[in-house]
Amino acid sequence: MSIIEPKTLPGFLELLPEEQIEFNRIYDTIRKNYERAGFVPLDTPLLEYEEIILAKAGGETEKQIYRFKKGDTDLALRFDLTVPLAKYVALYFNQLSFPFKRYQIGKAFRGEKPQKGRFREFYQADIDIIGDGELSIMHDAEIPSIIYKIFKELDFGKFTIRINNRKVLNGFFAELLEEEKAREILRIVDKIDKIGKEAVALELQKLRVEKENVEKICSFVLIKGTNEEMILRLESLGIKNEQFTLGLLELKNVIRYATLLGVPESHLNIDLTIARGLDYYTGTVYETTLDEHRDIGSICSGGRYENLAEYYTTKKLPGVGISIGLSRLFYKLMEMRIVEPKNRTMVDALIIPMGEEALDYSMNILKRLREKGGKVCISYDKKGIKQNLNYANKQNIPYVLIIGETEMNTNLLTFKNMREGTQEVLSIEDIIKKLS
RNA sequence: GUGGGUAUAGCUCAGUUGGCUAGAGCGCUAGAUUGUGGCUCUAGAGGUCGUGGGUUCAAGCCCCACUAUUCACCCCA
């Protein structure tokens, strides 16, 4: 029989046990914090009718969508979690209560050329708050507090939540030039952090923006200071544009209430260069970076949008949400060794029965320890104590229980600490205490 | 879509201006007196050098094609 070469598709991430354990730790932390903030879980299908997925898509995204035909049905794999959410909310509108707060952590697919840290199959961890007709700006303020709690707990080092408001930008640009151009400019300005002021100025000139305006745009966008200072600066610019004024008020509120919710100023900065590529953000926008690893890019981003489900319902559904690109984040963290695999197993203790005679006794011990919530396993396959200890060692199992004739006679078990290399003879009650 | 790089053991890679039985480290297996792992030492297994063609007395090395893979740009999370 010929052997088929085992291989995984490029752009698809597959982890070893010790890596997966770390991945799940991050996953669980995010999930726990989402739930703590009152978001309900949602799990929509990976596959949808093609027309659902394609409704919003266009241009670059559309080319990247995986599409299938099964029988006469056209199918597509979701490329984010927002489109399925839009469909879901439109579909179950009458059965949901609003504001609808949901989280979803799941896989999405994009058939683009794989690159370092960019995958064709990747996890996103999203929260969104959807309103029926209207949605208070206070929700925009709550989002940073959730981001703050998550990354505080994950402890990847100092991070900064950058915040901006599209209305402020749009209002400012509207005074200078026509709307179409403003949109393109936003995309370029968004990159200023990455490519620098000069490169941005150059690209703007290519767009045939007048020199005078290039200067204005750059110096506006690069206004720096504390949040309070920046708001004062923006107010003092004397721009009499309705959008601008509204945006500024929103920004002010978001900062104020996010602070009240416990996000320290050190972790929350107004940054006028943040624009986000996506067109559908209309108000608050967020981007979070690790201070010591700015090169990783944004680890969490999102914003406020006016109308979630316009393609699927006539209802107006404004929302605000964020997305953590979990696969990419994890990959980068591993690469930079901010996250390092530790254990290959979930097991706290391994029972080693010395021979057949010890099996009955060992099984009873296993049963009792598991009943007490211990993550305990028993070894059947390895021969001899040497092989068993080696097995435990390779997987970083912290404790080993040796059960042989002596132990059975005395009812005291040999309890070995693999890390310290020490061992003692203990009753099962003492072992339960040690493991809990 | 555009432009580069790479392809040799399970993994990471050496391999000189082409030269005779293709190497290292890690990992794996076994042993160093039969209930004690990690460290050390010893031994062993494991490769039609991506595929096809060409040049040559001789190709892992040079040339061509194909395939795979990877990085960057574009765009995005």
PDB file of C-alpha atoms in Angstrom, chain A residues 120-388:
ATOM      1  CA  ARG A 120      -6.409  31.576   5.089  1.00  0.00           C
ATOM      2  CA  GLU A 121      -8.188  30.101   8.040  1.00  0.00           C
ATOM      3  CA  PHE A 122      -8.070  32.211  11.171  1.00  0.00           C
ATOM      4  CA  TYR A 123      -9.848  32.831  14.437  1.00  0.00           C
ATOM      5  CA  GLN A 124     -11.603  36.045  15.194  1.00  0.00           C
ATOM      6  CA  ALA A 125     -12.964  36.952  18.592  1.00  0.00           C
ATOM      7  CA  ASP A 126     -15.710  39.510  18.148  1.00  0.00           C
ATOM      8  CA  ILE A 127     -18.111  41.413  20.320  1.00  0.00           C
ATOM      9  CA  ASP A 128     -20.834  43.625  18.977  1.00  0.00           C
ATOM     10  CA  ILE A 129     -23.654  45.603  20.495  1.00  0.00           C
ATOM     11  CA  ILE A 130     -26.543  46.106  18.131  1.00  0.00           C
ATOM     12  CA  GLY A 131     -29.299  48.644  18.688  1.00  0.00           C
ATOM     13  CA  ASP A 132     -32.767  48.786  17.246  1.00  0.00           C
ATOM     14  CA  GLY A 133     -32.911  52.140  15.494  1.00  0.00           C
ATOM     15  CA  GLU A 134     -30.659  53.836  18.008  1.00  0.00           C
ATOM     16  CA  LEU A 135     -27.728  52.943  20.199  1.00  0.00           C
ATOM     17  CA  SER A 136     -26.317  55.057  22.995  1.00  0.00           C
ATOM     18  CA  ILE A 137     -22.788  56.391  22.693  1.00  0.00           C
ATOM     19  CA  MET A 138     -22.223  54.964  26.164  1.00  0.00           C
ATOM     20  CA  HIS A 139     -21.687  51.574  24.581  1.00  0.00           C
ATOM     21  CA  ASP A 140     -18.760  53.021  22.676  1.00  0.00           C
ATOM     22  CA  ALA A 141     -17.286  53.939  26.044  1.00  0.00           C
ATOM     23  CA  GLU A 142     -17.788  50.487  27.470  1.00  0.00           C
ATOM     24  CA  ILE A 143     -15.789  48.803  24.704  1.00  0.00           C
ATOM     25  CA  PRO A 144     -12.375  50.130  25.794  1.00  0.00           C
ATOM     26  CA  SER A 145     -12.990  48.929  29.330  1.00  0.00           C
ATOM     27  CA  ILE A 146     -13.490  45.398  28.010  1.00  0.00           C
ATOM     28  CA  ILE A 147     -10.354  45.580  25.893  1.00  0.00           C
ATOM     29  CA  TYR A 148      -8.492  46.915  28.893  1.00  0.00           C
ATOM     30  CA  LYS A 149      -9.553  44.067  31.165  1.00  0.00           C
ATOM     31  CA  ILE A 150      -8.663  41.411  28.616  1.00  0.00           C
ATOM     32  CA  PHE A 151      -5.163  42.576  27.817  1.00  0.00           C
ATOM     33  CA  LYS A 152      -4.482  43.451  31.413  1.00  0.00           C
ATOM     34  CA  GLU A 153      -5.272  39.887  32.349  1.00  0.00           C
ATOM     35  CA  LEU A 154      -3.417  38.368  29.413  1.00  0.00           C
ATOM     36  CA  ASP A 155      -0.356  40.301  30.522  1.00  0.00           C
ATOM     37  CA  PHE A 156       1.535  40.672  27.252  1.00  0.00           C
ATOM     38  CA  GLY A 157       3.051  43.921  28.487  1.00  0.00           C
ATOM     39  CA  LYS A 158       1.973  47.526  28.278  1.00  0.00           C
ATOM     40  CA  PHE A 159      -0.632  48.246  25.623  1.00  0.00           C
ATOM     41  CA  THR A 160      -2.419  51.294  24.336  1.00  0.00           C
ATOM     42  CA  ILE A 161      -5.970  51.602  23.116  1.00  0.00           C
ATOM     43  CA  ARG A 162      -5.990  54.277  20.444  1.00  0.00           C
ATOM     44  CA  ILE A 163      -9.244  55.940  19.818  1.00  0.00           C
ATOM     45  CA  ASN A 164     -10.599  58.316  17.242  1.00  0.00           C
ATOM     46  CA  ASN A 165     -13.851  59.344  15.656  1.00  0.00           C
ATOM     47  CA  ARG A 166     -14.516  59.211  11.942  1.00  0.00           C
ATOM     48  CA  LYS A 167     -16.909  62.129  12.151  1.00  0.00           C
ATOM     49  CA  VAL A 168     -14.101  64.324  13.445  1.00  0.00           C
ATOM     50  CA  LEU A 169     -11.953  63.341  10.499  1.00  0.00           C
ATOM     51  CA  ASN A 170     -14.729  63.574   7.942  1.00  0.00           C
ATOM     52  CA  GLY A 171     -15.844  66.924   9.299  1.00  0.00           C
ATOM     53  CA  PHE A 172     -12.344  68.259   9.109  1.00  0.00           C
ATOM     54  CA  PHE A 173     -11.812  67.005   5.561  1.00  0.00           C
ATOM     55  CA  ALA A 174     -15.181  68.248   4.386  1.00  0.00           C
ATOM     56  CA  GLU A 175     -13.945  71.775   4.968  1.00  0.00           C
ATOM     57  CA  LEU A 176     -10.980  71.171   2.696  1.00  0.00           C
ATOM     58  CA  LEU A 177     -12.047  68.925  -0.163  1.00  0.00           C
ATOM     59  CA  GLU A 178     -14.736  66.743  -1.676  1.00  0.00           C
ATOM     60  CA  GLU A 179     -15.930  63.567   0.008  1.00  0.00           C
ATOM     61  CA  GLU A 180     -14.613  60.953  -2.425  1.00  0.00           C
ATOM     62  CA  LYS A 181     -11.099  62.154  -1.984  1.00  0.00           C
ATOM     63  CA  ALA A 182     -11.463  62.306   1.771  1.00  0.00           C
ATOM     64  CA  ARG A 183     -12.137  58.602   1.859  1.00  0.00           C
ATOM     65  CA  GLU A 184      -8.939  57.762   0.061  1.00  0.00           C
ATOM     66  CA  ILE A 185      -7.039  60.172   2.209  1.00  0.00           C
ATOM     67  CA  LEU A 186      -8.271  58.423   5.312  1.00  0.00           C
ATOM     68  CA  ARG A 187      -6.772  55.199   4.090  1.00  0.00           C
ATOM     69  CA  ILE A 188      -3.416  56.800   3.519  1.00  0.00           C
ATOM     70  CA  VAL A 189      -3.428  58.735   6.769  1.00  0.00           C
ATOM     71  CA  ASP A 190      -4.137  55.506   8.615  1.00  0.00           C
ATOM     72  CA  LYS A 191      -0.686  54.298   7.604  1.00  0.00           C
ATOM     73  CA  ILE A 192       1.218  57.304   8.943  1.00  0.00           C
ATOM     74  CA  ASP A 193       2.326  55.392  11.997  1.00  0.00           C
ATOM     75  CA  LYS A 194       3.784  52.662   9.845  1.00  0.00           C
ATOM     76  CA  ILE A 195       5.359  54.505   6.937  1.00  0.00           C
ATOM     77  CA  GLY A 196       6.000  57.934   8.444  1.00  0.00           C
ATOM     78  CA  LYS A 197       4.926  61.478   7.751  1.00  0.00           C
ATOM     79  CA  GLU A 198       7.078  62.042   4.672  1.00  0.00           C
ATOM     80  CA  ALA A 199       5.780  58.963   2.873  1.00  0.00           C
ATOM     81  CA  VAL A 200       2.217  59.950   3.647  1.00  0.00           C
ATOM     82  CA  ALA A 201       2.801  63.485   2.396  1.00  0.00           C
ATOM     83  CA  LEU A 202       4.247  62.018  -0.786  1.00  0.00           C
ATOM     84  CA  GLU A 203       1.267  59.750  -1.353  1.00  0.00           C
ATOM     85  CA  LEU A 204      -1.100  62.618  -0.730  1.00  0.00           C
ATOM     86  CA  GLN A 205       0.687  64.668  -3.338  1.00  0.00           C
ATOM     87  CA  LYS A 206       0.281  61.805  -5.757  1.00  0.00           C
ATOM     88  CA  LEU A 207      -3.443  62.115  -5.180  1.00  0.00           C
ATOM     89  CA  ARG A 208      -3.100  65.707  -6.316  1.00  0.00           C
ATOM     90  CA  VAL A 209      -3.947  67.177  -2.957  1.00  0.00           C
ATOM     91  CA  GLU A 210      -2.778  70.783  -2.849  1.00  0.00           C
ATOM     92  CA  LYS A 211       0.467  71.302  -1.022  1.00  0.00           C
ATOM     93  CA  GLU A 212      -1.133  73.664   1.417  1.00  0.00           C
ATOM     94  CA  ASN A 213      -3.711  71.061   2.340  1.00  0.00           C
ATOM     95  CA  VAL A 214      -1.174  68.281   2.662  1.00  0.00           C
ATOM     96  CA  GLU A 215       0.492  70.341   5.311  1.00  0.00           C
ATOM     97  CA  LYS A 216      -2.816  71.055   7.030  1.00  0.00           C
ATOM     98  CA  ILE A 217      -3.830  67.413   7.002  1.00  0.00           C
ATOM     99  CA  CYS A 218      -0.546  66.162   8.380  1.00  0.00           C
ATOM    100  CA  SER A 219      -0.297  68.669  11.168  1.00  0.00           C
ATOM    101  CA  PHE A 220      -3.935  68.116  12.104  1.00  0.00           C
ATOM    102  CA  VAL A 221      -3.577  64.389  12.229  1.00  0.00           C
ATOM    103  CA  LEU A 222      -0.372  64.569  14.221  1.00  0.00           C
ATOM    104  CA  ILE A 223      -1.774  66.706  17.022  1.00  0.00           C
ATOM    105  CA  LYS A 224      -0.435  65.148  20.192  1.00  0.00           C
ATOM    106  CA  GLY A 225      -1.025  65.601  23.885  1.00  0.00           C
ATOM    107  CA  THR A 226      -3.079  64.228  26.722  1.00  0.00           C
ATOM    108  CA  ASN A 227      -6.666  63.413  25.908  1.00  0.00           C
ATOM    109  CA  GLU A 228      -7.854  66.571  27.620  1.00  0.00           C
ATOM    110  CA  GLU A 229      -5.323  68.733  25.822  1.00  0.00           C
ATOM    111  CA  MET A 230      -6.247  67.268  22.491  1.00  0.00           C
ATOM    112  CA  ILE A 231      -9.938  67.862  22.961  1.00  0.00           C
ATOM    113  CA  LEU A 232      -9.210  71.464  23.907  1.00  0.00           C
ATOM    114  CA  ARG A 233      -6.978  71.847  20.869  1.00  0.00           C
ATOM    115  CA  LEU A 234      -9.649  70.444  18.581  1.00  0.00           C
ATOM    116  CA  GLU A 235     -12.292  72.695  20.091  1.00  0.00           C
ATOM    117  CA  SER A 236     -10.078  75.720  19.666  1.00  0.00           C
ATOM    118  CA  LEU A 237      -9.597  75.066  15.943  1.00  0.00           C
ATOM    119  CA  GLY A 238     -12.903  76.837  15.448  1.00  0.00           C
ATOM    120  CA  ILE A 239     -14.160  74.434  12.817  1.00  0.00           C
ATOM    121  CA  LYS A 240     -17.849  75.111  12.268  1.00  0.00           C
ATOM    122  CA  ASN A 241     -18.830  71.829  10.728  1.00  0.00           C
ATOM    123  CA  GLU A 242     -21.774  69.908  12.100  1.00  0.00           C
ATOM    124  CA  GLN A 243     -20.108  66.506  11.693  1.00  0.00           C
ATOM    125  CA  PHE A 244     -16.944  67.698  13.311  1.00  0.00           C
ATOM    126  CA  THR A 245     -18.747  69.146  16.317  1.00  0.00           C
ATOM    127  CA  LEU A 246     -20.825  66.023  16.808  1.00  0.00           C
ATOM    128  CA  GLY A 247     -17.805  63.762  16.458  1.00  0.00           C
ATOM    129  CA  LEU A 248     -15.853  65.778  18.949  1.00  0.00           C
ATOM    130  CA  LEU A 249     -18.681  65.587  21.456  1.00  0.00           C
ATOM    131  CA  GLU A 250     -18.861  61.819  21.007  1.00  0.00           C
ATOM    132  CA  LEU A 251     -15.136  61.456  21.435  1.00  0.00           C
ATOM    133  CA  LYS A 252     -15.259  63.528  24.582  1.00  0.00           C
ATOM    134  CA  ASN A 253     -17.986  61.355  26.045  1.00  0.00           C
ATOM    135  CA  VAL A 254     -16.309  58.121  25.142  1.00  0.00           C
ATOM    136  CA  ILE A 255     -13.100  59.194  26.831  1.00  0.00           C
ATOM    137  CA  ARG A 256     -14.929  60.495  29.866  1.00  0.00           C
ATOM    138  CA  TYR A 257     -16.982  57.374  30.513  1.00  0.00           C
ATOM    139  CA  ALA A 258     -14.281  54.922  29.593  1.00  0.00           C
ATOM    140  CA  THR A 259     -12.192  56.616  32.251  1.00  0.00           C
ATOM    141  CA  LEU A 260     -15.022  56.315  34.740  1.00  0.00           C
ATOM    142  CA  LEU A 261     -15.139  52.607  33.946  1.00  0.00           C
ATOM    143  CA  GLY A 262     -11.567  52.289  35.073  1.00  0.00           C
ATOM    144  CA  VAL A 263      -9.496  52.617  31.917  1.00  0.00           C
ATOM    145  CA  PRO A 264      -6.457  54.658  32.941  1.00  0.00           C
ATOM    146  CA  GLU A 265      -5.328  57.523  30.748  1.00  0.00           C
ATOM    147  CA  SER A 266      -2.019  55.726  30.271  1.00  0.00           C
ATOM    148  CA  HIS A 267      -3.798  53.023  28.301  1.00  0.00           C
ATOM    149  CA  LEU A 268      -6.264  55.118  26.331  1.00  0.00           C
ATOM    150  CA  ASN A 269      -5.098  57.729  23.845  1.00  0.00           C
ATOM    151  CA  ILE A 270      -6.873  59.847  21.325  1.00  0.00           C
ATOM    152  CA  ASP A 271      -4.980  59.354  18.098  1.00  0.00           C
ATOM    153  CA  LEU A 272      -6.152  61.187  15.013  1.00  0.00           C
ATOM    154  CA  THR A 273      -4.188  58.943  12.657  1.00  0.00           C
ATOM    155  CA  ILE A 274      -6.445  56.002  13.395  1.00  0.00           C
ATOM    156  CA  ALA A 275      -8.936  55.766  10.582  1.00  0.00           C
ATOM    157  CA  ARG A 276      -9.357  52.042   9.932  1.00  0.00           C
ATOM    158  CA  GLY A 277      -9.452  50.774   6.412  1.00  0.00           C
ATOM    159  CA  LEU A 278     -13.039  49.693   6.393  1.00  0.00           C
ATOM    160  CA  ASP A 279     -15.532  52.081   4.960  1.00  0.00           C
ATOM    161  CA  TYR A 280     -18.431  51.162   7.126  1.00  0.00           C
ATOM    162  CA  TYR A 281     -17.167  52.684  10.360  1.00  0.00           C
ATOM    163  CA  THR A 282     -18.958  55.958  10.911  1.00  0.00           C
ATOM    164  CA  GLY A 283     -18.073  57.107  14.404  1.00  0.00           C
ATOM    165  CA  THR A 284     -15.775  55.856  17.116  1.00  0.00           C
ATOM    166  CA  VAL A 285     -12.856  53.743  15.927  1.00  0.00           C
ATOM    167  CA  TYR A 286     -10.469  51.710  18.042  1.00  0.00           C
ATOM    168  CA  GLU A 287      -7.099  50.204  17.558  1.00  0.00           C
ATOM    169  CA  THR A 288      -4.974  48.523  20.204  1.00  0.00           C
ATOM    170  CA  THR A 289      -1.236  47.970  20.062  1.00  0.00           C
ATOM    171  CA  LEU A 290       1.398  46.532  22.354  1.00  0.00           C
ATOM    172  CA  ASP A 291       3.739  49.369  23.282  1.00  0.00           C
ATOM    173  CA  GLU A 292       6.890  47.286  23.186  1.00  0.00           C
ATOM    174  CA  HIS A 293       5.848  45.561  19.993  1.00  0.00           C
ATOM    175  CA  ARG A 294       4.278  48.136  17.763  1.00  0.00           C
ATOM    176  CA  ASP A 295       5.468  46.154  14.763  1.00  0.00           C
ATOM    177  CA  ILE A 296       2.935  43.442  15.531  1.00  0.00           C
ATOM    178  CA  GLY A 297       0.346  45.952  14.459  1.00  0.00           C
ATOM    179  CA  SER A 298      -3.143  46.252  15.790  1.00  0.00           C
ATOM    180  CA  ILE A 299      -4.105  43.375  18.050  1.00  0.00           C
ATOM    181  CA  CYS A 300      -7.689  44.459  18.460  1.00  0.00           C
ATOM    182  CA  SER A 301      -9.690  46.885  16.426  1.00  0.00           C
ATOM    183  CA  GLY A 302     -13.188  47.954  15.608  1.00  0.00           C
ATOM    184  CA  GLY A 303     -15.623  50.778  15.773  1.00  0.00           C
ATOM    185  CA  ARG A 304     -19.083  52.190  15.415  1.00  0.00           C
ATOM    186  CA  TYR A 305     -21.168  51.579  12.333  1.00  0.00           C
ATOM    187  CA  GLU A 306     -24.456  53.095  11.285  1.00  0.00           C
ATOM    188  CA  ASN A 307     -26.271  50.186   9.814  1.00  0.00           C
ATOM    189  CA  LEU A 308     -25.327  46.561  10.347  1.00  0.00           C
ATOM    190  CA  ALA A 309     -27.805  44.687   8.222  1.00  0.00           C
ATOM    191  CA  GLU A 310     -28.938  46.958   5.439  1.00  0.00           C
ATOM    192  CA  TYR A 311     -28.637  44.132   2.906  1.00  0.00           C
ATOM    193  CA  TYR A 312     -30.909  41.800   4.836  1.00  0.00           C
ATOM    194  CA  THR A 313     -33.557  44.037   6.374  1.00  0.00           C
ATOM    195  CA  THR A 314     -35.061  47.489   6.101  1.00  0.00           C
ATOM    196  CA  LYS A 315     -34.636  47.913   9.847  1.00  0.00           C
ATOM    197  CA  LYS A 316     -31.943  50.335  10.844  1.00  0.00           C
ATOM    198  CA  LEU A 317     -29.514  48.589  13.143  1.00  0.00           C
ATOM    199  CA  PRO A 318     -26.590  50.670  14.398  1.00  0.00           C
ATOM    200  CA  GLY A 319     -23.845  48.919  16.284  1.00  0.00           C
ATOM    201  CA  VAL A 320     -20.439  49.082  17.806  1.00  0.00           C
ATOM    202  CA  GLY A 321     -17.978  46.245  18.045  1.00  0.00           C
ATOM    203  CA  ILE A 322     -14.438  45.032  18.098  1.00  0.00           C
ATOM    204  CA  SER A 323     -12.554  42.083  16.777  1.00  0.00           C
ATOM    205  CA  ILE A 324      -9.426  40.391  18.036  1.00  0.00           C
ATOM    206  CA  GLY A 325      -7.518  38.624  15.274  1.00  0.00           C
ATOM    207  CA  LEU A 326      -6.743  35.684  17.484  1.00  0.00           C
ATOM    208  CA  SER A 327      -4.723  33.512  15.094  1.00  0.00           C
ATOM    209  CA  ARG A 328      -2.554  36.328  13.977  1.00  0.00           C
ATOM    210  CA  LEU A 329      -2.081  37.617  17.506  1.00  0.00           C
ATOM    211  CA  PHE A 330      -1.137  34.178  18.767  1.00  0.00           C
ATOM    212  CA  TYR A 331       1.276  33.566  15.926  1.00  0.00           C
ATOM    213  CA  LYS A 332       3.048  36.858  16.512  1.00  0.00           C
ATOM    214  CA  LEU A 333       3.205  36.373  20.254  1.00  0.00           C
ATOM    215  CA  MET A 334       4.768  32.958  19.782  1.00  0.00           C
ATOM    216  CA  GLU A 335       7.206  34.323  17.258  1.00  0.00           C
ATOM    217  CA  MET A 336       8.309  37.084  19.589  1.00  0.00           C
ATOM    218  CA  ARG A 337       8.399  34.629  22.484  1.00  0.00           C
ATOM    219  CA  ILE A 338       5.995  36.714  24.488  1.00  0.00           C
ATOM    220  CA  VAL A 339       4.009  33.522  24.754  1.00  0.00           C
ATOM    221  CA  GLU A 340       5.914  30.290  25.205  1.00  0.00           C
ATOM    222  CA  PRO A 341       4.591  26.763  25.426  1.00  0.00           C
ATOM    223  CA  LYS A 342       5.066  25.149  28.800  1.00  0.00           C
ATOM    224  CA  ASN A 343       3.092  21.945  29.197  1.00  0.00           C
ATOM    225  CA  ARG A 344       2.278  19.209  26.766  1.00  0.00           C
ATOM    226  CA  THR A 345      -0.519  17.943  28.855  1.00  0.00           C
ATOM    227  CA  MET A 346      -3.346  19.044  31.083  1.00  0.00           C
ATOM    228  CA  VAL A 347      -2.480  16.332  33.567  1.00  0.00           C
ATOM    229  CA  ASP A 348      -1.409  17.243  37.106  1.00  0.00           C
ATOM    230  CA  ALA A 349      -0.472  13.778  38.234  1.00  0.00           C
ATOM    231  CA  LEU A 350       0.316  10.441  36.656  1.00  0.00           C
ATOM    232  CA  ILE A 351      -0.285   7.187  38.476  1.00  0.00           C
ATOM    233  CA  ILE A 352       2.284   4.495  37.808  1.00  0.00           C
ATOM    234  CA  PRO A 353       1.095   1.050  38.808  1.00  0.00           C
ATOM    235  CA  MET A 354       3.955  -1.368  39.312  1.00  0.00           C
ATOM    236  CA  GLY A 355       2.732  -4.402  37.465  1.00  0.00           C
ATOM    237  CA  GLU A 356      -0.637  -6.131  37.013  1.00  0.00           C
ATOM    238  CA  GLU A 357      -1.124  -6.707  40.739  1.00  0.00           C
ATOM    239  CA  ALA A 358      -1.271  -2.992  41.389  1.00  0.00           C
ATOM    240  CA  LEU A 359      -3.919  -2.268  38.766  1.00  0.00           C
ATOM    241  CA  ASP A 360      -7.065  -2.771  40.862  1.00  0.00           C
ATOM    242  CA  TYR A 361      -5.700  -0.659  43.671  1.00  0.00           C
ATOM    243  CA  SER A 362      -4.479   2.052  41.287  1.00  0.00           C
ATOM    244  CA  MET A 363      -7.797   2.282  39.499  1.00  0.00           C
ATOM    245  CA  ASN A 364      -9.522   2.936  42.776  1.00  0.00           C
ATOM    246  CA  ILE A 365      -7.047   5.706  43.568  1.00  0.00           C
ATOM    247  CA  LEU A 366      -7.584   7.185  40.099  1.00  0.00           C
ATOM    248  CA  LYS A 367     -11.329   7.148  40.621  1.00  0.00           C
ATOM    249  CA  ARG A 368     -11.106   8.873  43.985  1.00  0.00           C
ATOM    250  CA  LEU A 369      -8.717  11.566  42.815  1.00  0.00           C
ATOM    251  CA  ARG A 370     -10.842  12.343  39.780  1.00  0.00           C
ATOM    252  CA  GLU A 371     -13.938  12.590  41.941  1.00  0.00           C
ATOM    253  CA  LYS A 372     -12.145  15.290  43.885  1.00  0.00           C
ATOM    254  CA  GLY A 373     -11.509  17.178  40.655  1.00  0.00           C
ATOM    255  CA  GLY A 374      -7.893  16.185  40.145  1.00  0.00           C
ATOM    256  CA  LYS A 375      -6.611  16.037  36.584  1.00  0.00           C
ATOM    257  CA  VAL A 376      -5.090  12.615  36.952  1.00  0.00           C
ATOM    258  CA  CYS A 377      -4.110   9.908  34.516  1.00  0.00           C
ATOM    259  CA  ILE A 378      -2.828   6.393  34.848  1.00  0.00           C
ATOM    260  CA  SER A 379      -0.187   4.730  32.775  1.00  0.00           C
ATOM    261  CA  TYR A 380      -0.973   1.368  31.191  1.00  0.00           C
ATOM    262  CA  ASP A 381       1.325   1.245  28.230  1.00  0.00           C
ATOM    263  CA  LYS A 382       4.803   2.032  29.415  1.00  0.00           C
ATOM    264  CA  LYS A 383       6.913  -0.647  30.967  1.00  0.00           C
ATOM    265  CA  GLY A 384       9.039  -0.097  34.016  1.00  0.00           C
ATOM    266  CA  ILE A 385       9.367   2.923  36.186  1.00  0.00           C
ATOM    267  CA  LYS A 386      12.060   4.432  34.033  1.00  0.00           C
ATOM    268  CA  GLN A 387       9.958   4.682  30.910  1.00  0.00           C
ATOM    269  CA  ASN A 388       7.061   6.008  32.901  1.00  0.00           C
TER     270      ASN A 388
END
